[in-house]
mmCIF file of C-alpha atoms in Angstrom:
data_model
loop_
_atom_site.group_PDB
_atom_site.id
_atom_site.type_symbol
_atom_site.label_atom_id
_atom_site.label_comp_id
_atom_site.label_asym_id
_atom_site.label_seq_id
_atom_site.Cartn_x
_atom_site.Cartn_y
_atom_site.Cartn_z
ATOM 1 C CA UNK T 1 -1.092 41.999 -71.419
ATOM 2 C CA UNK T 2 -0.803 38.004 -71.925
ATOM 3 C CA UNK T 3 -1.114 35.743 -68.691
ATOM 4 C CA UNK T 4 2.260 33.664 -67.659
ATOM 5 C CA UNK T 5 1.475 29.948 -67.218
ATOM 6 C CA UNK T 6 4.543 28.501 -66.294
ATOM 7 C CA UNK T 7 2.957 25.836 -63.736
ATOM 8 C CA UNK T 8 0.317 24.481 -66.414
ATOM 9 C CA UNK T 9 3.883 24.082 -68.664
ATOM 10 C CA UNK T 10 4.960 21.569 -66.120
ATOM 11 C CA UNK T 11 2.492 19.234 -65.468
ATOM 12 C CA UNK T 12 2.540 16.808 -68.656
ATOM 13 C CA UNK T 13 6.485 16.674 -68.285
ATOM 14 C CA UNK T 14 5.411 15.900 -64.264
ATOM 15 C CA UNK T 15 2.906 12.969 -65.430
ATOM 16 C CA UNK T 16 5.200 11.689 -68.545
ATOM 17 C CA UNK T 17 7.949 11.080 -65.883
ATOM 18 C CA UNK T 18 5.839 9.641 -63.480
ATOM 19 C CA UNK T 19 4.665 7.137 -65.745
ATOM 20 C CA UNK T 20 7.912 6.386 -67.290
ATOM 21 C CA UNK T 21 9.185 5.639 -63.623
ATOM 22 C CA UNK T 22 6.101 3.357 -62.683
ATOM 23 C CA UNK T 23 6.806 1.598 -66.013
ATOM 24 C CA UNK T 24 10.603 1.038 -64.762
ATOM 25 C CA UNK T 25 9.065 -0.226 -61.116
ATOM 26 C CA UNK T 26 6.689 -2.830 -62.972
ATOM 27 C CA UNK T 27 9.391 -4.059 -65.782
ATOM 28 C CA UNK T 28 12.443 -4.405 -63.344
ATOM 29 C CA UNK T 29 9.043 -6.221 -60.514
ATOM 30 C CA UNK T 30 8.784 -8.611 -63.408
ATOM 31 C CA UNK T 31 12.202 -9.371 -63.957
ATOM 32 C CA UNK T 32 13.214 -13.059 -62.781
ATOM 33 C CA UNK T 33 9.581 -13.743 -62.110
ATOM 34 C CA UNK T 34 7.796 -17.136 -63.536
ATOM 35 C CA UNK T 35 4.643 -15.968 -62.223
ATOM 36 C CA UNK T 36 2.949 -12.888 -61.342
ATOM 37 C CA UNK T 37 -1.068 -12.351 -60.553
ATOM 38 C CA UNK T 38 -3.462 -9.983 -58.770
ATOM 39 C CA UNK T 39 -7.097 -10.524 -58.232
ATOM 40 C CA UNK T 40 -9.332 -7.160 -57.330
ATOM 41 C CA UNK T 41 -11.747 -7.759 -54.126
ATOM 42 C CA UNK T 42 -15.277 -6.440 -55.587
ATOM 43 C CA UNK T 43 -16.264 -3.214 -53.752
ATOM 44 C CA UNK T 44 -13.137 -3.267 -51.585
ATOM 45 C CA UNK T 45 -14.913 -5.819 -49.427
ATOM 46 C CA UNK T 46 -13.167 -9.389 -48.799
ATOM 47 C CA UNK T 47 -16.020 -11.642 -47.403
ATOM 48 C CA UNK T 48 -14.199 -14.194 -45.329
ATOM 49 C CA UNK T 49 -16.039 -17.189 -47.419
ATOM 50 C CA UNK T 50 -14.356 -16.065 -50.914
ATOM 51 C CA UNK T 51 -11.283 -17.902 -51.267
ATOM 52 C CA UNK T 52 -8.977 -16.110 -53.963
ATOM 53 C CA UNK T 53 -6.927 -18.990 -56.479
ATOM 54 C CA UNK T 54 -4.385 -18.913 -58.526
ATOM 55 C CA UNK T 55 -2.763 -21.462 -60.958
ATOM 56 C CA UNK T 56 0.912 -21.050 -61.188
ATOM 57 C CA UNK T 57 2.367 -23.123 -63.596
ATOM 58 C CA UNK T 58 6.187 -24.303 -63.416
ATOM 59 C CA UNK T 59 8.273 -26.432 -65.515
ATOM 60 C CA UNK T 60 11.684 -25.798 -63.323
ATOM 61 C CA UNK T 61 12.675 -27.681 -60.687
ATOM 62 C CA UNK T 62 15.898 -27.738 -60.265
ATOM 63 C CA UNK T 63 16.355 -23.937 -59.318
ATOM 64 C CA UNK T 64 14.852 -22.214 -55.812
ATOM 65 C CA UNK T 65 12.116 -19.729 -56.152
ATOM 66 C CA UNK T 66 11.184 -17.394 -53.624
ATOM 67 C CA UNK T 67 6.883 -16.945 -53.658
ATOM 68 C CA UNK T 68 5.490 -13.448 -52.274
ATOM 69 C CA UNK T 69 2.144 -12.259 -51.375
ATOM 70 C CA UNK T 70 0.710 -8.274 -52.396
ATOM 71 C CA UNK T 71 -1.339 -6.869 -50.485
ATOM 72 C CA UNK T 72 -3.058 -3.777 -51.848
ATOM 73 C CA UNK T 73 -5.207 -1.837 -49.159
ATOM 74 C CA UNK T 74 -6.755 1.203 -48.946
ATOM 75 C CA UNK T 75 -6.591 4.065 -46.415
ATOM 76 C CA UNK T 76 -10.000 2.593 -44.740
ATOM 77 C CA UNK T 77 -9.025 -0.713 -44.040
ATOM 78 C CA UNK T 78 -9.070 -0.551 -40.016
ATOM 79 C CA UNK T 79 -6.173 -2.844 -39.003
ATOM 80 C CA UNK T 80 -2.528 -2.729 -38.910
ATOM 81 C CA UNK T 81 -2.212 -6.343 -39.207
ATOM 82 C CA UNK T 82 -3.875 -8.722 -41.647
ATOM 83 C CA UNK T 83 -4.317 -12.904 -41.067
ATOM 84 C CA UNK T 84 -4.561 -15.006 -43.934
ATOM 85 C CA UNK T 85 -5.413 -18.701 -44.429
ATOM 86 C CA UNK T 86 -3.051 -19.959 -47.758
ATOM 87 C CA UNK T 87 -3.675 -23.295 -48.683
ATOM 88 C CA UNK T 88 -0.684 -25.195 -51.475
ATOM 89 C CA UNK T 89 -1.834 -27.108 -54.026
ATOM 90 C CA UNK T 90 0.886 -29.781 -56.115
ATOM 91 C CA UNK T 91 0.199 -30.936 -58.939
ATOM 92 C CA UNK T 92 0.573 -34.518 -57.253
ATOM 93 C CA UNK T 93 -2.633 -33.359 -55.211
ATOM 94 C CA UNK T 94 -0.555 -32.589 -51.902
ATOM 95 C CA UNK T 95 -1.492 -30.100 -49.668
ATOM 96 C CA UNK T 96 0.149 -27.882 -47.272
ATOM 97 C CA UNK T 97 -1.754 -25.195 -45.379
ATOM 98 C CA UNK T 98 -0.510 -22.367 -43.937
ATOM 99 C CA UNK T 99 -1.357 -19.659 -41.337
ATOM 100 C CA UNK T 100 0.314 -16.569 -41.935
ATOM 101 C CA UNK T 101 0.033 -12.536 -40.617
ATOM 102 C CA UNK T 102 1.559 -10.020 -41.951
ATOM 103 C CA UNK T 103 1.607 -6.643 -40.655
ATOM 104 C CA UNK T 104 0.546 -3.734 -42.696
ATOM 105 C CA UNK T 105 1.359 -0.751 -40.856
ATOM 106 C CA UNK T 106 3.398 0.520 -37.794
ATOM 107 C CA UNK T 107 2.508 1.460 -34.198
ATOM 108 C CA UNK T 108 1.295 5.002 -35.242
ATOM 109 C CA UNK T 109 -0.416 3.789 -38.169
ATOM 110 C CA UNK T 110 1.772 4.513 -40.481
ATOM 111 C CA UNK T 111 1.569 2.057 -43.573
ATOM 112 C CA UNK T 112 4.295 -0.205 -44.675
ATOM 113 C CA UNK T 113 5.140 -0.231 -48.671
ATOM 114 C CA UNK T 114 3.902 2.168 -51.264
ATOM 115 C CA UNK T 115 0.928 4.092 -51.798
ATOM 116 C CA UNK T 116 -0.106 6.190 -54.627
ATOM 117 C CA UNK T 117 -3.453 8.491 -53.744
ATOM 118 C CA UNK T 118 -6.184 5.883 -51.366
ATOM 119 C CA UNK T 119 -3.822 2.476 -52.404
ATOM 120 C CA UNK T 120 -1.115 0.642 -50.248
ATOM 121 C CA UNK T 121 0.627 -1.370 -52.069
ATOM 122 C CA UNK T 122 2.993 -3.969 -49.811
ATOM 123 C CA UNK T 123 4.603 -7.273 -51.264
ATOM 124 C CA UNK T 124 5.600 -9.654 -48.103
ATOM 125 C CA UNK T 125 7.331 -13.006 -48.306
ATOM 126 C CA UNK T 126 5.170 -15.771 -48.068
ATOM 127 C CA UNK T 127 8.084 -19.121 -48.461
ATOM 128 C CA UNK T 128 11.870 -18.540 -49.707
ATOM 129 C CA UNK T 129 14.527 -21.332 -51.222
ATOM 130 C CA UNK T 130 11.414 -23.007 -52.495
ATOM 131 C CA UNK T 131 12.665 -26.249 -54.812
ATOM 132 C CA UNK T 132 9.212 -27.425 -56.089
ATOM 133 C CA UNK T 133 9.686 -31.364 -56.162
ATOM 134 C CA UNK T 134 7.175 -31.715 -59.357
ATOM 135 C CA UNK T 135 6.100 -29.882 -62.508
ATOM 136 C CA UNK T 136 3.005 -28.478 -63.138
ATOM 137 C CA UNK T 137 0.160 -26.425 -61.958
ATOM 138 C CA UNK T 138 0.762 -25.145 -58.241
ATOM 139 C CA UNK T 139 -2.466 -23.876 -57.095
ATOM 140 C CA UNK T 140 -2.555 -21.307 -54.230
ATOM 141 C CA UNK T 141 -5.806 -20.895 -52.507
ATOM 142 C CA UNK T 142 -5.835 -17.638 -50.095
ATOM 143 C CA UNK T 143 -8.282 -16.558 -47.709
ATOM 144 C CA UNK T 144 -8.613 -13.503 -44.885
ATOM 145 C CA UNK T 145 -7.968 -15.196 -41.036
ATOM 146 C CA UNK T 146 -10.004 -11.823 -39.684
ATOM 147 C CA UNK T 147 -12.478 -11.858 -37.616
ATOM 148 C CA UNK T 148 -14.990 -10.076 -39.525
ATOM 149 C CA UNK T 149 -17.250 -11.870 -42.001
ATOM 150 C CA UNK T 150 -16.922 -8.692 -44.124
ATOM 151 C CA UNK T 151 -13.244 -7.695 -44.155
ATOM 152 C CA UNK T 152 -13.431 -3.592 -45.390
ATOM 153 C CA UNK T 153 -10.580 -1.607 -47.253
ATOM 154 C CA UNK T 154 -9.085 -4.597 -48.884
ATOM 155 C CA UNK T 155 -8.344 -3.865 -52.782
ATOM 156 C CA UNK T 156 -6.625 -6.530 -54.275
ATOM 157 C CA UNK T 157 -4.500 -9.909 -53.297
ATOM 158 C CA UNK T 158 -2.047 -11.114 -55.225
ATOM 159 C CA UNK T 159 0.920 -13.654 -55.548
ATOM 160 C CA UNK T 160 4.383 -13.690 -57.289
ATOM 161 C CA UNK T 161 6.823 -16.277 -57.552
ATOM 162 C CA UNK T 162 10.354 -15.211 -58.320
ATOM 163 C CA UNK T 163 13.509 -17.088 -59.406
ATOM 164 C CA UNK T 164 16.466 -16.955 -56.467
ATOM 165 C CA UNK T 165 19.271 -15.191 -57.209
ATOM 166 C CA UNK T 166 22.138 -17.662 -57.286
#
């Protein structure tokens, strides 16, 4: 008598499609985008002295650009709500700082964004109709507003900066 498998059939057509959709989600993400970057936090643990940078270069100024922050978490981190300290950088040497909070997850604790397995993954606005005035290297310098020295559950910060749709 030979054994029916039907459900170990399925699973490589379940992951081929699930990794020809995440391709879609990243491709269509990058779309209209000048500049896209992630930096991991070592051990999940954001120590409020480590200031995360990142060198966006432009060459356009005559069109807006809209800049986002991601935020990737994971199930631990203990807040709904996240501060963070981002400091702007021109190219001239000018410098505007900003204090910004975003929140992560509802009332209930329910988590804003995506998630795949332990990961939250949640991409917030950060400045919109941005004209940058000069060319060159914009250099964003970000840092957790938290309390703790130590901030837990915190996977990865990143930044994108996105051409407006006219």
């Amino acid at each position: 008598m030979e054994k029916d498998n039907k459900q170990g059939s399925y699973l490589p057509a379940v992951i081929i499609a699930a990794l020809l959709i995440s391709a879609s989600i990243l491709l269509s993400c990058r779309q209209g985008s000048i500049y896209n970057e992630s930096e991991k936090i070592p051990a999940y643990s954001w120590n409020a002295g480590n200031t995360i940078s990142f060198s966006a270069p432009v060459s356009d100024t005559l069109n807006a650009y809209n800049i986002s922050l991601v935020i990737r978490t994971t199930n631990s981190y203990p807040y709904r709500n996240l501060f963070l300290f981002v400091e702007t950088k021109s190219p001239e040497g000018y410098r505007i700082k900003d204090t910004v909070e975003y929140f992560l997850a509802d009332e209930k604790g329910n988590w804003y964004g995506s998630g795949l397995g332990d990961i939250n993954d949640l991409s917030v606005p950060f400045k919109t109709n941005v004209l940058f005035p000069d060319t060159g290297n914009y250099v964003f310098n970000i840092r957790h507003g938290m309390r703790e020295k130590d901030l837990k559950g915190v996977s990865d910060i990143g930044i994108q900066i996105i051409k407006r749709k006219q």
